[in-house]
Amino acid sequence: MSSPEPLTRLVRLLARLPGVGEKTAARFALHFCLENAELAGALAAELEHLHERVGPCARCNNLAERDQDGALLCGVCRDSRRDAALLCIVAKVQDLVAVERSGAMRGRYFVLGKLLSPLDGIGPEALPLAALAARIEQDRVSEVIIATPPSVDGEATALLLARELTAQGVRVTRIASGVPHGGDLEFADQITLGRAIDGRRSL
Amino acid sequence: MSSHIVFRRIQVRSFRILSSVDFEPAARLNVISGDNGQGKTSVIEAVYLVATSRSFRTEHVAETLSTGASQAVIAARIEEAGVVREQRVALGARARSYRIDGKRPASLASYATQTPVVVFHPGDLTLVSGPAAGRRRLLDRVALFYEPVSADHRTRYQRALRARQATLEERGPRSPELDAYEALIAEHGVAFAGYRRRTAERLIELLSETFGRVAAPGLRLEAVYQAGGSEDREHFRAALAGRRLEDRRRGRPSFGPQRDELELALGSMKARAHASQGQQRVLALALKLAELSCLESARGADPVLLLDDVSSELDPARTGAVYRFLEAARSQVFVTTTRPELLATPELVGAERADFAVVSGRVSRV
């Protein structure tokens, strides 16, 4: 059976989305085609202008909506109640969203966009270190919280940043690694539990 | 007292020559016979794989798929202390999945330590005659049962080590990220080195006992563990920093547990180079028996034994020792052989022994 060429093209495009396989893509495409032409139009309009309207924040690389003057500044950077002297460094926008959801961060963010990964040819010069240094200088940041993931490359990036930033005279902290709230100790993985014990606090 | 582990049912689909196999083994001895090339070894390889997540024949599990199949599935019903669980492995060309009672295990290490099995097969000879990597793999497998977290440290250690080597080779010995990766290598390397040493100490202790059981009297075994790294974090870091130029030139890291050796000597002569083939076989067998004792004490259960064509590798006297050992062991055993008539077991009653014939990848009860 051969389906119309535009439909095949659409399926192929949809199947490139994360978490979407060939079958789901075909289901989506048929839905747009047969059942919900309106949704197809609305989606097309949004997608067409997405990159004109949304882009990386000029100060922290978080996602931001472009204002009338064409400037890109995200909600967090525009929020004057935030403590500018406290800066949280994360690897990806998704991580920023996760930290933000916790409600525990009252400062601002800096999104690296990538981690060191020598096996993929990513070295320190690929990290936005100059922009980070400028940001710290400008905002008179006094404490940097490094919230890169606890993977090998995340830890190596944290160590590299700690060295560079300490030289710049900033207080550098690393988010604690430990047991999830509401989790049972017996189910925690052992490296996490070991680190939780290393990083214990007195009561 | 250790508990009993018994495979009650084994189902295999599209695994090597086994297109569709479904059988119920006996609680003690299972004799799998057939001519060469019919799939005997594949049957016990499937049992090993569903228990450990790995194959003892290849590092590349994808190549075990039957020709033309997109997925191989091995499922086993396993009884332990009166409770039955199902373990299931699905292998695709790229993806693999592991399930215990339908649920994804917390980690691959936790899956691999559920059902302890020990395999004896002709390739074991390289444990003695081959490079140190095979002996390190044996130590790591045993360490998993004593200290499951060793696998996490090993994985992270190896990843950080590869990152350092790539940095050295592509960006030179002064790159600032080297300090960061070396700090991580030292952190995980110290933990990893500790697991290796403790495991080697346990294995060596049991090895001298198992060797005495299977070797000819008067043969003296010396087993020594030589650490390639350090258990002191500062020493580890300093050693890495001091070897950057050398490691870059050699194209591989020269310090760390990846250089560990389990040195085996018979009467002060290195077994790898100087032992006769018969002596190497006996030593390989003693190593496997020591692995068995280690798993038993660490896991508190009798490991299931898989013997692939062992009689072809040992002289008759040693073969006799193996079978006497099997008779004494309380474990469930799977044996492959081209000559089932050699395995007479009058002391085993009906339900304790089952005989299976393998012909062109099909398994049937005899």
Coordinates of C-alpha atoms in Angstrom, one line a residue:
Chain A
M1 CA 0.0 0.0 0.0
S2 CA 1.4 3.4 -0.9
S3 CA 0.1 6.6 0.9
P4 CA 0.1 10.1 -0.7
E5 CA 3.6 11.5 -0.9
P6 CA 2.9 14.6 1.4
L7 CA 1.6 12.3 4.1
T8 CA 4.7 10.1 3.9
R9 CA 6.9 13.2 4.2
L10 CA 4.9 14.3 7.3
V11 CA 5.2 10.9 8.9
R12 CA 9.0 10.9 8.3
L13 CA 9.3 14.4 9.9
L14 CA 7.1 13.5 12.9
A15 CA 9.1 10.3 13.5
R16 CA 12.2 12.5 14.1
L17 CA 10.7 13.9 17.3
P18 CA 12.0 12.5 20.5
G19 CA 10.0 9.6 21.8
V20 CA 8.0 9.3 18.6
G21 CA 8.3 6.2 16.5
E22 CA 7.1 5.3 13.1
K23 CA 3.7 4.1 14.3
T24 CA 2.9 7.0 16.5
A25 CA 4.0 9.4 13.7
A26 CA 1.6 7.7 11.3
R27 CA -1.2 8.0 13.9
F28 CA -0.5 11.8 14.4
A29 CA -0.3 12.4 10.6
L30 CA -3.7 10.6 10.0
H31 CA -5.2 12.5 12.9
F32 CA -4.2 15.9 11.3
C33 CA -5.3 14.6 7.9
L34 CA -8.7 13.1 8.7
E35 CA -9.9 14.3 12.0
N36 CA -8.5 17.6 13.0
A37 CA -7.6 20.0 10.2
E38 CA -8.0 22.9 12.6
L39 CA -5.3 21.6 14.9
A40 CA -3.0 21.1 11.9
G41 CA -3.5 24.8 10.9
A42 CA -2.9 26.1 14.4
L43 CA 0.2 23.9 14.8
A44 CA 1.6 25.0 11.5
A45 CA 1.1 28.7 12.4
E46 CA 2.8 28.3 15.7
L47 CA 5.7 26.3 14.3
E48 CA 6.3 28.8 11.4
H49 CA 6.9 31.7 13.8
L50 CA 8.4 29.8 16.7
H51 CA 12.0 30.8 16.1
E52 CA 11.2 34.4 15.4
R53 CA 9.3 34.7 18.7
V54 CA 11.3 32.5 21.0
G55 CA 15.1 32.2 21.4
P56 CA 17.9 31.9 23.9
C57 CA 17.9 34.6 26.6
A58 CA 20.8 37.0 26.0
R59 CA 21.9 36.8 29.6
C60 CA 21.4 33.2 30.7
N61 CA 20.5 31.1 27.6
N62 CA 17.1 30.1 29.1
L63 CA 14.3 30.2 26.6
A64 CA 12.8 33.7 26.2
E65 CA 10.1 35.5 24.2
R66 CA 11.3 38.3 22.0
D67 CA 9.9 41.8 23.1
Q68 CA 8.9 44.6 20.8
D69 CA 12.4 45.9 20.5
G70 CA 13.6 42.5 19.4
A71 CA 15.5 41.8 22.6
L72 CA 15.5 38.4 24.2
L73 CA 15.3 38.4 28.0
C74 CA 13.8 35.5 29.9
G75 CA 11.2 35.7 32.7
V76 CA 13.8 34.9 35.4
C77 CA 16.2 37.6 34.2
R78 CA 13.4 40.1 34.0
D79 CA 12.2 39.4 37.5
S80 CA 13.7 42.2 39.7
R81 CA 12.8 40.3 42.9
R82 CA 15.5 37.7 42.1
D83 CA 18.8 37.8 43.9
A84 CA 21.3 38.7 41.2
A85 CA 24.2 37.8 43.4
L86 CA 23.2 34.1 43.5
L87 CA 23.8 32.2 40.2
C88 CA 22.9 28.6 39.5
I89 CA 24.7 26.9 36.6
V90 CA 22.9 24.2 34.8
A91 CA 23.7 22.1 31.7
K92 CA 20.4 22.4 29.8
V93 CA 17.2 24.4 29.8
Q94 CA 15.3 21.3 31.0
D95 CA 17.5 21.2 34.1
L96 CA 16.7 24.9 34.7
V97 CA 13.0 24.1 34.5
A98 CA 13.5 21.3 37.0
V99 CA 15.4 23.5 39.5
E100 CA 12.8 26.3 39.0
R101 CA 10.0 23.9 39.7
S102 CA 11.6 23.1 43.1
G103 CA 10.9 26.7 44.2
A104 CA 14.1 26.6 46.2
M105 CA 16.2 28.8 43.9
R106 CA 15.8 32.5 44.6
G107 CA 18.7 33.6 42.4
R108 CA 19.2 33.5 38.6
Y109 CA 20.6 31.0 36.2
F110 CA 23.2 30.4 33.6
V111 CA 22.6 27.6 31.0
L112 CA 25.9 26.1 29.7
G113 CA 24.2 24.3 26.8
K114 CA 26.7 21.5 26.9
L115 CA 29.1 19.6 29.1
L116 CA 32.7 18.6 28.7
S117 CA 32.9 15.4 26.6
P118 CA 36.4 14.7 25.3
L119 CA 35.1 11.5 23.6
D120 CA 32.8 13.7 21.5
G121 CA 35.6 16.3 21.0
I122 CA 34.0 18.8 23.3
G123 CA 36.7 20.6 25.4
P124 CA 36.7 23.7 27.6
E125 CA 36.8 26.2 24.7
A126 CA 33.3 24.9 23.6
L127 CA 31.8 26.0 26.9
P128 CA 30.6 29.6 27.3
L129 CA 33.2 30.4 29.9
A130 CA 33.9 34.0 28.8
A131 CA 30.1 34.8 28.8
L132 CA 29.9 33.2 32.3
A133 CA 32.8 35.3 33.6
A134 CA 31.3 38.5 32.2
R135 CA 28.0 37.7 33.7
I136 CA 29.5 37.1 37.1
E137 CA 31.5 40.4 36.9
Q138 CA 28.4 42.4 35.7
D139 CA 25.9 41.1 38.3
R140 CA 28.5 41.1 41.1
V141 CA 27.7 37.5 41.7
S142 CA 28.9 36.4 45.1
E143 CA 27.9 32.7 45.1
V144 CA 27.7 30.2 42.2
I145 CA 25.8 27.0 42.7
I146 CA 26.9 24.3 40.2
A147 CA 23.9 22.1 39.3
T148 CA 25.4 20.0 36.5
P149 CA 24.2 16.4 36.4
P150 CA 26.1 13.7 38.5
S151 CA 27.3 11.9 35.4
V152 CA 31.1 11.6 34.8
D153 CA 31.1 14.5 32.3
G154 CA 28.8 16.5 34.6
E155 CA 31.1 16.1 37.5
A156 CA 34.2 16.9 35.4
T157 CA 32.5 20.0 34.1
A158 CA 31.7 21.0 37.7
L159 CA 35.3 20.5 38.8
L160 CA 36.6 22.6 35.9
L161 CA 34.1 25.4 36.5
A162 CA 34.9 25.3 40.2
R163 CA 38.6 25.9 39.5
E164 CA 38.0 28.7 37.0
L165 CA 35.5 30.5 39.2
T166 CA 37.3 30.1 42.5
A167 CA 40.2 31.9 40.7
Q168 CA 37.8 34.7 39.9
G169 CA 37.2 35.1 43.6
V170 CA 33.6 33.7 43.8
R171 CA 32.2 31.3 46.3
V172 CA 31.5 28.1 44.5
T173 CA 29.1 25.4 45.8
R174 CA 27.9 22.1 44.3
I175 CA 24.4 20.8 44.8
A176 CA 24.3 17.9 47.2
S177 CA 23.9 14.4 46.0
G178 CA 21.6 12.3 48.1
V179 CA 18.6 10.3 48.8
P180 CA 15.3 11.5 47.2
H181 CA 12.6 12.8 49.5
G182 CA 10.0 10.1 50.3
G183 CA 12.4 7.5 49.0
D184 CA 13.3 4.4 50.9
L185 CA 17.0 4.1 51.8
E186 CA 17.0 0.4 50.8
F187 CA 16.2 1.3 47.2
A188 CA 18.7 4.2 46.8
D189 CA 21.5 3.3 44.4
Q190 CA 24.7 2.8 46.4
I191 CA 26.9 5.5 44.9
T192 CA 24.1 8.0 45.7
L193 CA 23.8 6.6 49.2
G194 CA 27.6 6.6 49.7
R195 CA 27.7 10.3 48.7
A196 CA 24.8 11.1 50.9
I197 CA 26.7 9.7 53.8
D198 CA 29.9 11.6 52.8
G199 CA 28.0 14.8 52.6
R200 CA 26.0 14.3 55.9
R201 CA 25.1 17.3 58.1
S202 CA 25.0 17.6 61.8
L203 CA 21.5 18.1 63.4
Chain B
M1 CA 22.5 -22.8 55.1
S2 CA 22.3 -21.7 51.5
S3 CA 19.1 -21.7 49.6
H4 CA 18.4 -23.7 46.5
I5 CA 17.9 -22.2 43.0
V6 CA 16.2 -24.2 40.4
F7 CA 15.3 -23.4 36.8
R8 CA 11.7 -24.8 36.3
R9 CA 11.1 -23.8 32.7
I10 CA 13.1 -22.3 29.9
Q11 CA 11.8 -20.8 26.8
V12 CA 13.9 -19.5 23.9
R13 CA 13.0 -17.8 20.7
S14 CA 15.2 -16.9 17.7
F15 CA 18.4 -17.3 19.6
R16 CA 21.3 -18.6 17.4
I17 CA 20.2 -22.0 16.0
L18 CA 17.3 -22.3 18.6
S19 CA 14.3 -21.0 16.7
S20 CA 11.8 -22.2 19.3
V21 CA 12.7 -24.1 22.5
D22 CA 10.5 -24.8 25.5
F23 CA 11.5 -27.3 28.2
E24 CA 11.2 -28.1 31.8
P25 CA 14.5 -29.2 33.4
A26 CA 14.9 -31.6 36.3
A27 CA 15.8 -30.3 39.8
R28 CA 19.3 -31.8 39.9
L29 CA 20.9 -33.1 36.7
N30 CA 20.1 -32.3 33.1
V31 CA 22.0 -34.0 30.4
I32 CA 21.8 -32.3 27.0
S33 CA 23.1 -34.5 24.3
G34 CA 23.5 -34.3 20.5
D35 CA 26.0 -34.3 17.8
N36 CA 28.3 -31.3 17.2
G37 CA 26.7 -28.2 15.7
Q38 CA 23.1 -29.1 16.7
G39 CA 22.8 -26.4 19.4
K40 CA 23.8 -28.0 22.7
T41 CA 26.0 -25.1 23.7
S42 CA 23.4 -22.6 22.6
V43 CA 21.0 -24.1 25.1
I44 CA 23.3 -23.5 28.1
E45 CA 24.4 -20.1 26.7
A46 CA 20.7 -19.1 26.7
V47 CA 20.5 -20.2 30.4
Y48 CA 23.6 -18.3 31.2
L49 CA 22.4 -15.2 29.4
V50 CA 18.9 -15.1 31.0
A51 CA 20.7 -15.4 34.4
T52 CA 23.6 -13.0 33.9
S53 CA 22.6 -10.7 31.0
R54 CA 25.8 -11.7 29.3
S55 CA 27.1 -14.5 27.0
F56 CA 30.2 -16.6 27.8
R57 CA 30.8 -17.0 24.1
T58 CA 30.8 -13.5 22.8
E59 CA 31.0 -9.9 24.0
H60 CA 28.7 -8.8 21.2
V61 CA 25.3 -10.2 22.2
A62 CA 23.6 -8.8 19.0
E63 CA 25.4 -11.6 17.0
T64 CA 23.4 -14.2 18.9
L65 CA 20.2 -13.4 17.1
S66 CA 19.0 -16.1 14.7
T67 CA 19.6 -15.1 11.1
G68 CA 16.8 -12.9 9.8
A69 CA 15.2 -12.5 13.2
S70 CA 14.7 -9.0 14.6
Q71 CA 14.5 -10.0 18.3
A72 CA 15.6 -13.0 20.4
V73 CA 13.8 -13.7 23.7
I74 CA 14.9 -15.9 26.5
A75 CA 12.5 -16.4 29.5
A76 CA 13.0 -18.6 32.5
R77 CA 10.9 -19.5 35.5
I78 CA 13.2 -19.8 38.5
E79 CA 12.4 -21.1 41.9
E80 CA 14.2 -20.0 45.0
A81 CA 13.2 -20.8 48.6
G82 CA 9.7 -21.8 47.4
V83 CA 9.1 -18.6 45.5
V84 CA 9.0 -18.6 41.7
R85 CA 10.1 -15.6 39.6
E86 CA 10.3 -15.0 35.9
Q87 CA 13.4 -13.5 34.3
R88 CA 13.3 -12.4 30.8
V89 CA 15.8 -11.0 28.3
A90 CA 14.9 -9.6 24.9
L91 CA 17.7 -8.9 22.5
G92 CA 17.4 -6.7 19.4
A93 CA 20.1 -5.6 17.0
R94 CA 20.5 -2.4 19.0
A95 CA 18.3 -2.5 22.1
R96 CA 18.1 -5.1 24.9
S97 CA 15.6 -5.3 27.7
Y98 CA 15.8 -7.2 31.0
R99 CA 12.8 -7.9 33.2
I100 CA 12.2 -9.7 36.5
D101 CA 8.5 -10.5 36.9
G102 CA 7.7 -8.0 34.2
K103 CA 9.5 -5.2 36.0
R104 CA 12.7 -3.4 34.9
P105 CA 15.5 -4.1 37.5
A106 CA 17.0 -1.1 39.4
S107 CA 20.3 -1.8 37.6
L108 CA 21.9 -4.3 35.3
A109 CA 24.1 -5.4 38.3
S110 CA 21.0 -6.1 40.4
Y111 CA 19.6 -8.2 37.5
A112 CA 22.9 -10.1 37.1
T113 CA 23.1 -11.1 40.7
Q114 CA 19.6 -12.5 41.1
T115 CA 20.4 -15.9 39.8
P116 CA 24.0 -17.0 40.3
V117 CA 25.3 -19.4 37.7
V118 CA 28.8 -20.7 37.0
V119 CA 29.7 -22.0 33.5
F120 CA 32.5 -24.4 32.8
H121 CA 33.4 -24.5 29.1
P122 CA 36.4 -25.3 26.9
G123 CA 37.2 -21.6 26.5
D124 CA 38.0 -21.4 30.2
L125 CA 41.5 -22.6 29.4
T126 CA 42.3 -19.0 28.5
L127 CA 41.7 -18.0 32.1
V128 CA 45.1 -19.5 32.7
S129 CA 46.8 -19.4 29.3
G130 CA 45.4 -16.1 28.0
P131 CA 45.9 -12.5 28.8
A132 CA 45.2 -10.9 32.2
A133 CA 42.0 -9.3 31.0
G134 CA 40.2 -12.7 31.3
R135 CA 41.3 -13.0 35.0
R136 CA 40.2 -9.4 35.7
R137 CA 36.8 -10.2 34.2
L138 CA 36.5 -13.2 36.5
L139 CA 37.4 -10.9 39.5
D140 CA 34.8 -8.3 38.4
R141 CA 32.1 -10.9 38.0
V142 CA 32.8 -12.3 41.5
A143 CA 33.1 -8.7 43.0
L144 CA 29.6 -8.0 41.7
F145 CA 28.1 -10.6 44.1
Y146 CA 30.1 -9.4 47.1
E147 CA 29.8 -5.6 46.5
P148 CA 27.3 -4.8 43.7
V149 CA 28.3 -1.1 43.8
S150 CA 31.6 -2.1 42.3
A151 CA 30.0 -2.2 38.9
D152 CA 29.0 1.5 39.1
H153 CA 32.5 2.6 40.2
R154 CA 34.0 0.5 37.5
T155 CA 31.8 2.0 34.8
R156 CA 32.5 5.5 35.9
Y157 CA 36.2 4.9 36.3
Q158 CA 36.4 3.5 32.7
R159 CA 34.4 6.4 31.3
A160 CA 36.6 9.0 33.0
L161 CA 39.7 7.1 31.9
R162 CA 38.7 7.1 28.3
A163 CA 37.9 10.8 28.5
R164 CA 41.4 11.5 29.9
Q165 CA 43.0 9.4 27.2
A166 CA 41.1 11.2 24.4
T167 CA 42.0 14.6 25.9
L168 CA 45.7 13.6 26.1
E169 CA 45.8 12.4 22.6
E170 CA 43.7 15.1 21.0
R171 CA 44.4 18.2 23.1
G172 CA 47.7 17.5 24.8
P173 CA 49.0 17.1 28.4
R174 CA 48.3 20.6 29.5
S175 CA 44.6 20.8 28.8
P176 CA 42.8 22.2 31.9
E177 CA 40.1 19.5 31.9
L178 CA 42.7 16.8 32.6
D179 CA 42.8 17.8 36.3
A180 CA 39.0 17.4 36.5
Y181 CA 39.0 13.9 34.9
E182 CA 42.0 12.7 36.9
A183 CA 40.2 13.7 40.1
L184 CA 37.3 11.6 39.1
I185 CA 39.5 8.7 37.9
A186 CA 41.2 8.8 41.3
E187 CA 37.9 8.9 43.2
H188 CA 36.4 5.9 41.4
G189 CA 39.7 4.1 40.8
V190 CA 40.4 3.9 44.5
A191 CA 37.0 2.3 45.1
F192 CA 37.4 0.0 42.2
A193 CA 41.0 -1.0 43.3
G194 CA 39.6 -1.8 46.7
Y195 CA 36.9 -4.2 45.3
R196 CA 39.5 -5.9 43.1
R197 CA 41.9 -6.5 46.0
R198 CA 39.2 -7.8 48.4
T199 CA 37.7 -10.0 45.7
A200 CA 41.2 -11.4 44.8
E201 CA 41.9 -12.1 48.4
R202 CA 38.7 -14.1 48.8
L203 CA 39.2 -15.9 45.5
I204 CA 42.8 -16.8 46.2
E205 CA 41.9 -18.2 49.6
L206 CA 39.2 -20.5 48.1
L207 CA 41.4 -21.3 45.1
S208 CA 44.1 -23.0 47.2
E209 CA 41.4 -25.3 48.6
T210 CA 39.7 -26.1 45.2
F211 CA 43.1 -26.7 43.6
G212 CA 43.9 -29.3 46.2
R213 CA 40.7 -31.0 45.4
V214 CA 41.2 -31.4 41.7
A215 CA 45.0 -31.3 41.1
A216 CA 47.5 -34.2 41.3
P217 CA 49.0 -34.4 44.8
G218 CA 52.3 -32.6 45.2
L219 CA 51.6 -29.8 42.7
R220 CA 52.1 -26.5 44.5
L221 CA 50.1 -23.5 43.5
E222 CA 51.0 -19.9 44.1
A223 CA 48.4 -17.2 43.4
V224 CA 49.3 -13.5 43.9
Y225 CA 47.2 -10.4 43.2
Q226 CA 49.3 -7.5 41.8
A227 CA 47.6 -4.1 41.9
G228 CA 48.0 -1.9 38.8
G229 CA 46.7 1.1 40.7
S230 CA 46.5 2.4 44.2
E231 CA 43.9 2.7 47.0
D232 CA 45.3 6.0 48.1
R233 CA 43.5 8.9 46.3
E234 CA 46.4 11.4 46.4
H235 CA 48.8 8.8 45.2
F236 CA 46.5 7.8 42.4
R237 CA 46.1 11.4 41.3
A238 CA 49.8 12.1 41.4
A239 CA 50.6 9.0 39.5
L240 CA 48.1 10.0 36.7
A241 CA 49.5 13.6 36.6
G242 CA 53.1 12.3 36.4
R243 CA 52.3 9.9 33.5
R244 CA 50.5 12.2 31.1
L245 CA 53.4 12.3 28.6
E246 CA 54.0 8.6 28.8
D247 CA 50.3 7.7 28.5
R248 CA 50.0 10.0 25.5
R249 CA 52.9 8.4 23.8
R250 CA 51.8 4.8 24.5
G251 CA 48.2 5.5 23.5
R252 CA 46.9 3.9 26.7
P253 CA 46.8 4.6 30.5
S254 CA 49.7 2.9 32.3
F255 CA 48.4 3.2 35.9
G256 CA 45.2 1.9 37.4
P257 CA 43.2 -1.3 38.0
Q258 CA 43.0 -1.9 34.2
R259 CA 46.6 -3.1 34.8
D260 CA 45.8 -5.5 37.6
E261 CA 47.1 -9.0 37.3
L262 CA 46.2 -12.3 39.1
E263 CA 49.5 -14.1 38.8
L264 CA 49.3 -17.9 38.9
A265 CA 52.4 -20.0 39.3
L266 CA 52.9 -23.8 39.7
G267 CA 55.9 -24.6 41.8
S268 CA 57.4 -21.1 41.1
M269 CA 56.9 -21.3 37.3
K270 CA 54.4 -18.9 35.7
A271 CA 51.4 -21.1 34.8
R272 CA 50.6 -19.0 31.7
A273 CA 53.9 -19.7 30.0
H274 CA 55.3 -22.8 31.6
A275 CA 52.5 -25.1 32.8
S276 CA 51.6 -28.1 30.6
Q277 CA 48.2 -28.0 28.9
G278 CA 46.9 -30.6 31.3
Q279 CA 48.1 -28.5 34.3
Q280 CA 46.5 -25.4 32.8
R281 CA 43.2 -27.2 32.4
V282 CA 43.2 -28.4 36.0
L283 CA 44.1 -24.8 37.2
A284 CA 41.3 -23.3 35.1
L285 CA 38.9 -25.8 36.6
A286 CA 40.1 -24.9 40.1
L287 CA 39.5 -21.2 39.3
K288 CA 36.0 -21.9 38.2
L289 CA 35.3 -24.0 41.4
A290 CA 36.7 -21.1 43.4
E291 CA 34.3 -18.8 41.6
L292 CA 31.5 -21.2 42.5
S293 CA 32.4 -21.1 46.2
C294 CA 32.7 -17.3 46.1
L295 CA 29.3 -16.9 44.6
E296 CA 27.8 -19.4 47.0
S297 CA 29.1 -17.6 50.1
A298 CA 28.3 -14.1 48.7
R299 CA 24.8 -14.9 47.5
G300 CA 23.8 -17.4 50.2
A301 CA 22.5 -19.8 47.5
D302 CA 23.9 -22.7 45.5
P303 CA 24.8 -21.4 42.0
V304 CA 23.4 -23.3 39.1
L305 CA 26.2 -25.1 37.2
L306 CA 26.5 -25.2 33.4
L307 CA 29.0 -27.6 32.0
D308 CA 29.8 -27.4 28.3
D309 CA 31.5 -30.5 27.0
V310 CA 33.9 -30.6 30.0
S311 CA 34.9 -34.3 29.6
S312 CA 36.6 -33.6 26.3
E313 CA 39.0 -31.3 28.0
L314 CA 40.2 -33.3 31.0
D315 CA 41.9 -36.6 31.3
P316 CA 39.8 -39.5 32.7
A317 CA 41.1 -39.2 36.3
R318 CA 40.3 -35.5 36.4
T319 CA 36.9 -36.1 34.7
G320 CA 36.2 -38.5 37.5
A321 CA 37.0 -35.8 40.1
V322 CA 34.6 -33.4 38.4
Y323 CA 31.8 -35.8 38.4
R324 CA 32.4 -36.8 42.1
F325 CA 32.2 -33.1 42.8
L326 CA 29.0 -32.8 40.9
E327 CA 27.5 -35.6 42.8
A328 CA 28.4 -33.9 46.1
A329 CA 27.1 -30.5 45.0
R330 CA 23.4 -29.8 45.7
S331 CA 23.1 -27.5 42.8
Q332 CA 21.0 -27.9 39.7
V333 CA 23.3 -28.9 36.9
F334 CA 23.1 -28.7 33.1
V335 CA 25.7 -30.8 31.2
T336 CA 26.2 -31.0 27.4
T337 CA 27.8 -34.0 26.0
T338 CA 28.1 -36.0 22.8
R339 CA 28.3 -39.2 24.9
P340 CA 25.4 -39.3 27.4
E341 CA 26.2 -43.0 28.2
L342 CA 29.2 -41.8 30.2
L343 CA 27.0 -40.0 32.7
A344 CA 25.5 -42.9 34.6
T345 CA 23.8 -41.7 37.8
P346 CA 22.1 -44.6 39.4
E347 CA 21.7 -42.7 42.7
L348 CA 19.5 -40.0 41.2
V349 CA 15.8 -40.9 41.3
G350 CA 13.3 -40.1 38.5
A351 CA 12.4 -36.4 39.0
E352 CA 16.0 -35.5 39.8
R353 CA 17.4 -36.3 36.3
A354 CA 16.2 -35.4 32.9
D355 CA 17.8 -36.2 29.5
F356 CA 17.3 -34.0 26.5
A357 CA 18.3 -34.5 22.9
V358 CA 19.2 -31.5 20.7
V359 CA 18.8 -32.0 16.9
S360 CA 19.0 -29.0 14.5
G361 CA 18.1 -26.5 17.3
R362 CA 15.2 -28.5 18.6
V363 CA 15.2 -29.8 22.2
S364 CA 13.2 -32.9 23.1
R365 CA 12.9 -35.0 26.3
V366 CA 14.5 -38.4 25.9

